[in-house]
Amino acid sequence: MQTLDPAAPSDTNSTAAPGQSAEIQLPIEGMSCASCVNRIERYLRKTPGVAEASVNLATETATIRYLPETAGLDELARAIEAAGYEVRKMPEGTDTSRSNLLDEADAESAERATEQRALGLRAGVSIAVAALAMFLMYAPNLPLTMEQMSWALIVPATFVQFWAGARFYRAAYRSAIHMSTNMDTLVVVGTSVAWAYSVFVTLAPGVLRSAGIDPVPYFDSSTAIVGLILLGRWLEARAKGQTLGAVKALIGLQARSARIVRAGAEVDVPLEEVRVGDLVRVRPGERLPVDGRVAEGESSVDESMLTGEPMPVDKSAGSEVIGGTMNGRGTFLFRATRVGRDTALAQIVELVRRAQGSKAPIQRLADRIGGIFVPIVLAVGAITFAIWFALGPEPRPTHALVAFITVVVISCPCAMGLATPTAIMVGTGAGAEAGILIRGGEALELAARVDAVVFDKTGTLTRGRPSLGQVLVAPGFEADEVLDLAASVERGSEHPLATAILTAAGERGLGGRAVEGFAAVAGRGVRGRVEGRDVLVGTAAFLAQNGVDVSALPPAADDASATTCVAVDGRAAGLLSTVDEIKPEAVAAVRELQAGGIEVWLVTGDQARTARSVAAAVGIAPEHVLAEVLPAGKADAVATIQARGKRVAMVGDGINDAPALARADVGIAIGTGTDVAMEASDVTLVGGDPRGVQRAIELSRRTMSVIRQNLFWAFGYNVVLIPIAMGLLYPIWGITLNPALAAAAMASSSVTVVTNSLRLRRAGGAAAAGAVGLRGAERAPVA
């Protein structure tokens, strides 16, 4: 588990400006059920300055959004402690901003291993004592009286009660002093009653005989309950460890050390000692330690962990490189630009961790019930005792006691608390391994309901790297003249088409003229004055708005995916046709979505002819194409589709897509795009494969299906077995439940929920089929 010292904030909150909220995850000790989750959230939300708090039982963390100037980390920690729980501290001297993810993972694994060994040892000893008790009490022909067996068992049973069961007493005590209850309260009440009654039977059997009650101890029940519940928690801990496999796989991509150049010599240093600006040497076959920019040398780098593309990418001076990617056969020096928690890999790990610690709205019902579950169970247990004591068969006190113990032990709020978070952990982890980064549980739930997908064109269905095709000119103009003037003005533009024009012009030695009065009109074009000539470059509508007769423009080339119009001194001068190749996966992406019953749309700022051409090529119906849409209009287009009753996912990669991504029910950003688009999105596809959209939706649907199964099991288990434990079947068939069987059933319910969630790992494997993704970084070929 990630361990954050409340006294030392992580980088997630250190940059919050005054008046802005910050967010932090704090690891919590002592949680055992949904009741714990509900209580901690209540205490945190009552803390001044806390805007929102979400506690996750599966990850044992609290995600808190708060105002740093109002609520400091000390206040947050005190709120958690006031609820009866503790915040786990980091080892002294740990620098969270520079810490090595691998070292953190090793420490986390060691901590989990120690916890599992402790659980396993205590469970094993308890079950062994319980087996001994059952053998002594039920084996035939043993030369021991019941009183002798009681005296033989009192010491080992007491040892189990207060050594193996100490964790239950500590947790129940913390809740009790804060006037609360949790699952540990039920375990302590049930086992303590069984143990105390057995001790009384052992020490004063005559009192019971004088009352006509056979002095039978229940040391077998008290020890079996402790042992089986500990065994269940051991199995649960093992299963929960498997749900963290995705984060471990991501962290495994990080190098442990780096070779940096200092004073003219190359030296190996631990990763946490690398600083921004350091010159780093990468040798053939090595994993890049941090992010940076190539300063010297050439090589090819396997970036499949980020892009999903199995082919290595050539790198030379000026190229950006990403930590965690694998170098090929060349060697190069690069200047570190991002280190520690700022690297792309660390940010991805953090995103996955936060997603795994989030909640889906469907969890709210379980949380509400969990908050009142334990008091209700204690009340039901007391009623059960009273009914059996008043109306049950003889010996009534014994039957009443057994029924009470069985009711409080069999009740399981734990499964309700784990039903949703374990599925989210596995689902988001499986997505990360397939190159699908899901922001959290709410995004998962919304993505599962999507029935319409809106694609942007450039960089989403097409490669987003247009190249200049033909230069078509109007009478009185030359091709080089038009290209020279257009490229000179386009130097101030960041549009992809401008890049294609500038590249082509640069190859011909054109486009270097001085420009005055440059101005850009979003979604329309640019203007400027070049050596006394007024130049407009943009859409035909842009030229027409400025009084240019666009009918004089020559017809566009048939193979052009986009055209840029040029006017000089108020006259139509020519067309620059550009070609943006459609991604080979785009056709399959659209077909898979449509096969899943999802309506597919294309909304783009490009010209109608280009939009219709791309839509026809990938299989989108003409009536689902909206062209020449301004950036603000894309959000309006999404709203229009939503108004038809559709739940819309918007897929884009650019800054101009951010409003639409935010407006959609689910925003899906192509990972090769801009940081703004990814920040506005709910899902990020790490790489440019649009087939990831269907994979993300399918994974979300499977995850929600598992959550519903888990909740059905968690609620159904309690609804069915609590009445049986009360004795519902006794009047008809004479059937009652033994407390030891009740403990086994309770332990198995939590394990069942976690194990069912782990099935999603196979869904993640299916989502990764046909794409390398993050997991493929370890198996993709290196050139």
XYZ file of N, CA, C and O in Angstrom, residues 355-434:
320
model
N -7.664 5.679 -9.318
C -8.847 5.011 -9.870
C -9.231 3.822 -9.004
O -10.408 3.589 -8.722
N -8.232 3.054 -8.556
C -8.513 1.889 -7.731
C -9.030 2.276 -6.353
O -9.707 1.486 -5.698
N -8.700 3.484 -5.912
C -9.184 3.938 -4.616
C -10.501 4.683 -4.675
O -10.999 5.135 -3.649
N -11.076 4.799 -5.869
C -12.309 5.571 -6.037
C -13.539 4.697 -5.815
O -13.442 3.489 -5.643
N -14.698 5.346 -5.848
C -15.964 4.638 -5.661
C -16.870 4.860 -6.862
O -16.807 5.896 -7.516
N -17.716 3.876 -7.094
C -18.782 4.040 -8.083
C -20.059 4.437 -7.348
O -20.266 4.058 -6.189
N -20.934 5.212 -8.001
C -22.182 5.604 -7.345
C -23.007 4.425 -6.838
O -23.731 4.553 -5.851
N -22.871 3.269 -7.495
C -23.642 2.090 -7.093
C -23.275 1.619 -5.689
O -24.017 0.888 -5.049
N -22.111 2.069 -5.173
C -21.652 1.661 -3.844
C -22.418 2.368 -2.733
O -22.385 1.929 -1.581
N -23.122 3.442 -3.066
C -23.726 4.258 -2.010
C -24.728 3.484 -1.172
O -24.804 3.656 0.047
N -25.520 2.622 -1.802
C -26.504 1.840 -1.056
C -25.822 0.944 -0.042
O -26.242 0.867 1.124
N -24.754 0.265 -0.467
C -24.023 -0.613 0.450
C -23.435 0.181 1.606
O -23.436 -0.273 2.756
N -22.940 1.382 1.331
C -22.373 2.208 2.393
C -23.439 2.629 3.392
O -23.191 2.633 4.610
N -24.621 2.995 2.892
C -25.687 3.417 3.803
C -26.117 2.256 4.700
O -26.305 2.432 5.903
N -26.275 1.085 4.113
C -26.673 -0.081 4.910
C -25.559 -0.466 5.878
O -25.806 -0.823 7.043
N -24.306 -0.402 5.394
C -23.173 -0.759 6.248
C -23.086 0.098 7.489
O -22.632 -0.356 8.545
N -23.528 1.354 7.387
C -23.437 2.253 8.526
C -24.348 1.870 9.678
O -24.072 2.224 10.825
N -25.441 1.158 9.400
C -26.384 0.776 10.466
C -26.470 -0.728 10.640
O -27.237 -1.214 11.470
N -25.669 -1.467 9.876
C -25.812 -2.920 9.841
C -25.491 -3.559 11.186
O -26.259 -4.390 11.700
N -24.349 -3.201 11.790
C -23.905 -3.883 13.007
C -24.880 -3.662 14.168
O -25.261 -4.628 14.850
N -25.334 -2.425 14.438
C -26.320 -2.269 15.515
C -27.589 -3.073 15.277
O -28.159 -3.630 16.223
N -28.021 -3.141 14.013
C -29.222 -3.927 13.709
C -28.982 -5.395 14.006
O -29.839 -6.087 14.583
N -27.809 -5.914 13.628
C -27.505 -7.318 13.876
C -27.464 -7.610 15.378
O -27.977 -8.638 15.833
N -26.855 -6.715 16.152
C -26.825 -6.923 17.607
C -28.239 -6.941 18.178
O -28.549 -7.752 19.067
N -29.102 -6.073 17.650
C -30.490 -6.059 18.108
C -31.198 -7.349 17.719
O -31.944 -7.942 18.523
N -30.972 -7.802 16.469
C -31.583 -9.061 16.027
C -31.075 -10.220 16.873
O -31.839 -11.134 17.242
N -29.778 -10.195 17.214
C -29.228 -11.255 18.068
C -29.882 -11.267 19.432
O -30.179 -12.344 19.979
N -30.096 -10.074 20.004
C -30.739 -10.002 21.316
C -32.183 -10.514 21.249
O -32.645 -11.235 22.151
N -32.889 -10.154 20.173
C -34.268 -10.644 20.002
C -34.262 -12.167 19.852
O -35.124 -12.863 20.418
N -33.315 -12.666 19.091
C -33.211 -14.123 18.905
C -32.997 -14.818 20.243
O -33.625 -15.850 20.544
N -32.096 -14.272 21.061
C -31.838 -14.861 22.375
C -33.125 -14.882 23.211
O -33.452 -15.898 23.846
N -33.847 -13.758 23.193
C -35.068 -13.667 24.002
C -36.118 -14.675 23.547
O -36.785 -15.321 24.382
N -36.265 -14.846 22.224
C -37.275 -15.780 21.708
C -36.907 -17.208 22.086
O -37.768 -17.982 22.554
N -35.658 -17.585 21.885
C -35.248 -18.944 22.225
C -35.328 -19.180 23.743
O -35.709 -20.269 24.191
N -34.971 -18.163 24.517
C -35.009 -18.315 25.969
C -36.438 -18.472 26.472
O -36.711 -19.209 27.438
N -37.392 -17.786 25.795
C -38.782 -17.832 26.248
C -39.548 -19.008 25.663
O -40.389 -19.629 26.343
N -39.272 -19.349 24.399
C -40.118 -20.314 23.700
C -39.373 -21.562 23.231
O -40.006 -22.505 22.743
N -38.062 -21.573 23.331
C -37.289 -22.674 22.786
C -37.361 -23.930 23.626
O -37.862 -23.931 24.759
N -36.838 -25.033 23.093
C -36.816 -26.295 23.836
C -35.745 -26.257 24.926
O -34.854 -25.409 24.921
N -35.847 -27.169 25.843
C -34.827 -27.269 26.890
C -33.546 -27.902 26.317
O -33.623 -28.762 25.433
N -32.388 -27.518 26.847
C -32.179 -26.432 27.805
C -32.245 -25.077 27.109
O -31.443 -24.795 26.216
N -33.209 -24.289 27.492
C -33.448 -23.013 26.808
C -32.252 -22.051 26.850
O -31.922 -21.440 25.837
N -31.621 -21.874 28.027
C -30.482 -20.937 28.046
C -29.376 -21.328 27.058
O -28.801 -20.465 26.396
N -29.097 -22.622 26.939
C -28.040 -23.056 26.024
C -28.430 -22.814 24.578
O -27.644 -22.286 23.777
N -29.642 -23.186 24.215
C -30.109 -22.958 22.849
C -30.131 -21.461 22.518
O -29.758 -21.049 21.404
N -30.577 -20.648 23.469
C -30.636 -19.195 23.251
C -29.231 -18.631 23.044
O -29.004 -17.774 22.173
N -28.287 -19.120 23.847
C -26.909 -18.632 23.735
C -26.307 -18.998 22.379
O -25.684 -18.159 21.719
N -26.502 -20.243 21.969
C -25.956 -20.685 20.684
C -26.578 -19.901 19.535
O -25.883 -19.490 18.597
N -27.882 -19.668 19.582
C -28.549 -18.919 18.515
C -28.031 -17.486 18.448
O -27.795 -16.941 17.354
N -27.834 -16.872 19.611
C -27.310 -15.500 19.640
C -25.915 -15.449 19.020
O -25.628 -14.584 18.180
N -25.041 -16.362 19.426
C -23.673 -16.384 18.900
C -23.696 -16.590 17.389
O -22.967 -15.930 16.632
N -24.544 -17.499 16.928
C -24.607 -17.802 15.497
C -25.049 -16.589 14.683
O -24.491 -16.296 13.623
N -26.039 -15.853 15.189
C -26.539 -14.677 14.460
C -25.459 -13.613 14.332
O -25.225 -13.078 13.237
N -24.782 -13.286 15.433
C -23.809 -12.193 15.360
C -22.564 -12.596 14.568
O -21.905 -11.749 13.961
N -22.251 -13.907 14.551
C -21.054 -14.349 13.842
C -21.320 -14.477 12.345
O -20.458 -14.150 11.521
N -22.497 -14.941 11.949
C -22.756 -15.207 10.529
C -22.982 -13.917 9.742
O -22.785 -13.878 8.521
N -23.376 -12.842 10.421
C -23.648 -11.582 9.732
C -22.346 -11.020 9.160
O -21.329 -10.994 9.842
N -22.404 -10.567 7.920
C -21.162 -10.152 7.250
C -21.313 -8.831 6.501
O -21.684 -8.817 5.329
N -21.020 -7.715 7.178
C -20.976 -6.444 6.456
C -19.725 -6.318 5.591
O -19.623 -5.429 4.754
N -18.760 -7.206 5.830
C -17.489 -7.142 5.095
C -17.713 -7.296 3.594
O -17.149 -6.562 2.790
N -18.530 -8.282 3.209
C -18.758 -8.537 1.790
C -19.402 -7.326 1.120
O -19.090 -7.001 -0.032
N -20.280 -6.618 1.830
C -20.905 -5.430 1.257
C -19.871 -4.337 1.009
O -19.921 -3.626 0.016
N -18.927 -4.213 1.947
C -17.899 -3.194 1.788
C -16.918 -3.489 0.680
O -16.323 -2.575 0.100
N -16.721 -4.784 0.366
C -15.746 -5.177 -0.648
C -16.358 -5.357 -2.033
O -15.631 -5.448 -3.020
N -17.674 -5.421 -2.114
C -18.338 -5.779 -3.371
C -17.952 -4.873 -4.523
O -17.595 -5.334 -5.616
N -17.999 -3.570 -4.297
C -17.688 -2.613 -5.368
C -16.199 -2.303 -5.502
O -15.650 -2.382 -6.600
N -15.495 -1.951 -4.406
C -14.091 -1.538 -4.581
C -13.176 -2.612 -5.139
O -12.259 -2.305 -5.898
N -13.395 -3.878 -4.789
C -12.514 -4.908 -5.344
C -12.710 -5.035 -6.850
O -11.732 -5.203 -7.595
N -13.952 -4.941 -7.313
C -14.199 -5.010 -8.758
C -13.589 -3.809 -9.466
O -13.015 -3.944 -10.556
N -13.689 -2.624 -8.863
C -13.087 -1.433 -9.471
C -11.574 -1.567 -9.514
O -10.933 -1.221 -10.514
N -10.984 -2.090 -8.441
C -9.535 -2.284 -8.423
C -9.085 -3.177 -9.569
O -8.153 -2.861 -10.305
N -9.756 -4.312 -9.712
C -9.346 -5.256 -10.751
C -9.676 -4.706 -12.136
O -8.880 -4.821 -13.071
N -10.844 -4.093 -12.287
C -11.252 -3.561 -13.585
C -10.336 -2.456 -14.081
O -9.887 -2.484 -15.231
N -10.035 -1.495 -13.220
C -9.144 -0.409 -13.634
C -7.727 -0.930 -13.854
O -7.018 -0.458 -14.741
N -7.316 -1.905 -13.036
C -5.988 -2.491 -13.229
C -5.888 -3.247 -14.529
O -4.898 -3.132 -15.261
N -6.931 -4.017 -14.852
C -6.938 -4.746 -16.122
C -6.938 -3.771 -17.293
O -6.278 -4.006 -18.317
N -7.660 -2.660 -17.143
C -7.650 -1.651 -18.191
C -6.271 -1.054 -18.391
O -5.814 -0.867 -19.519
N -5.576 -0.769 -17.292
C -4.237 -0.178 -17.388
C -3.284 -1.114 -18.119
O -2.458 -0.680 -18.928
N -3.397 -2.406 -17.848
C -2.536 -3.365 -18.531
C -2.835 -3.417 -20.023
O -1.979 -3.796 -20.823
N -4.049 -3.041 -20.395
C -4.428 -3.033 -21.808
C -4.283 -1.656 -22.434
O -4.711 -1.440 -23.564
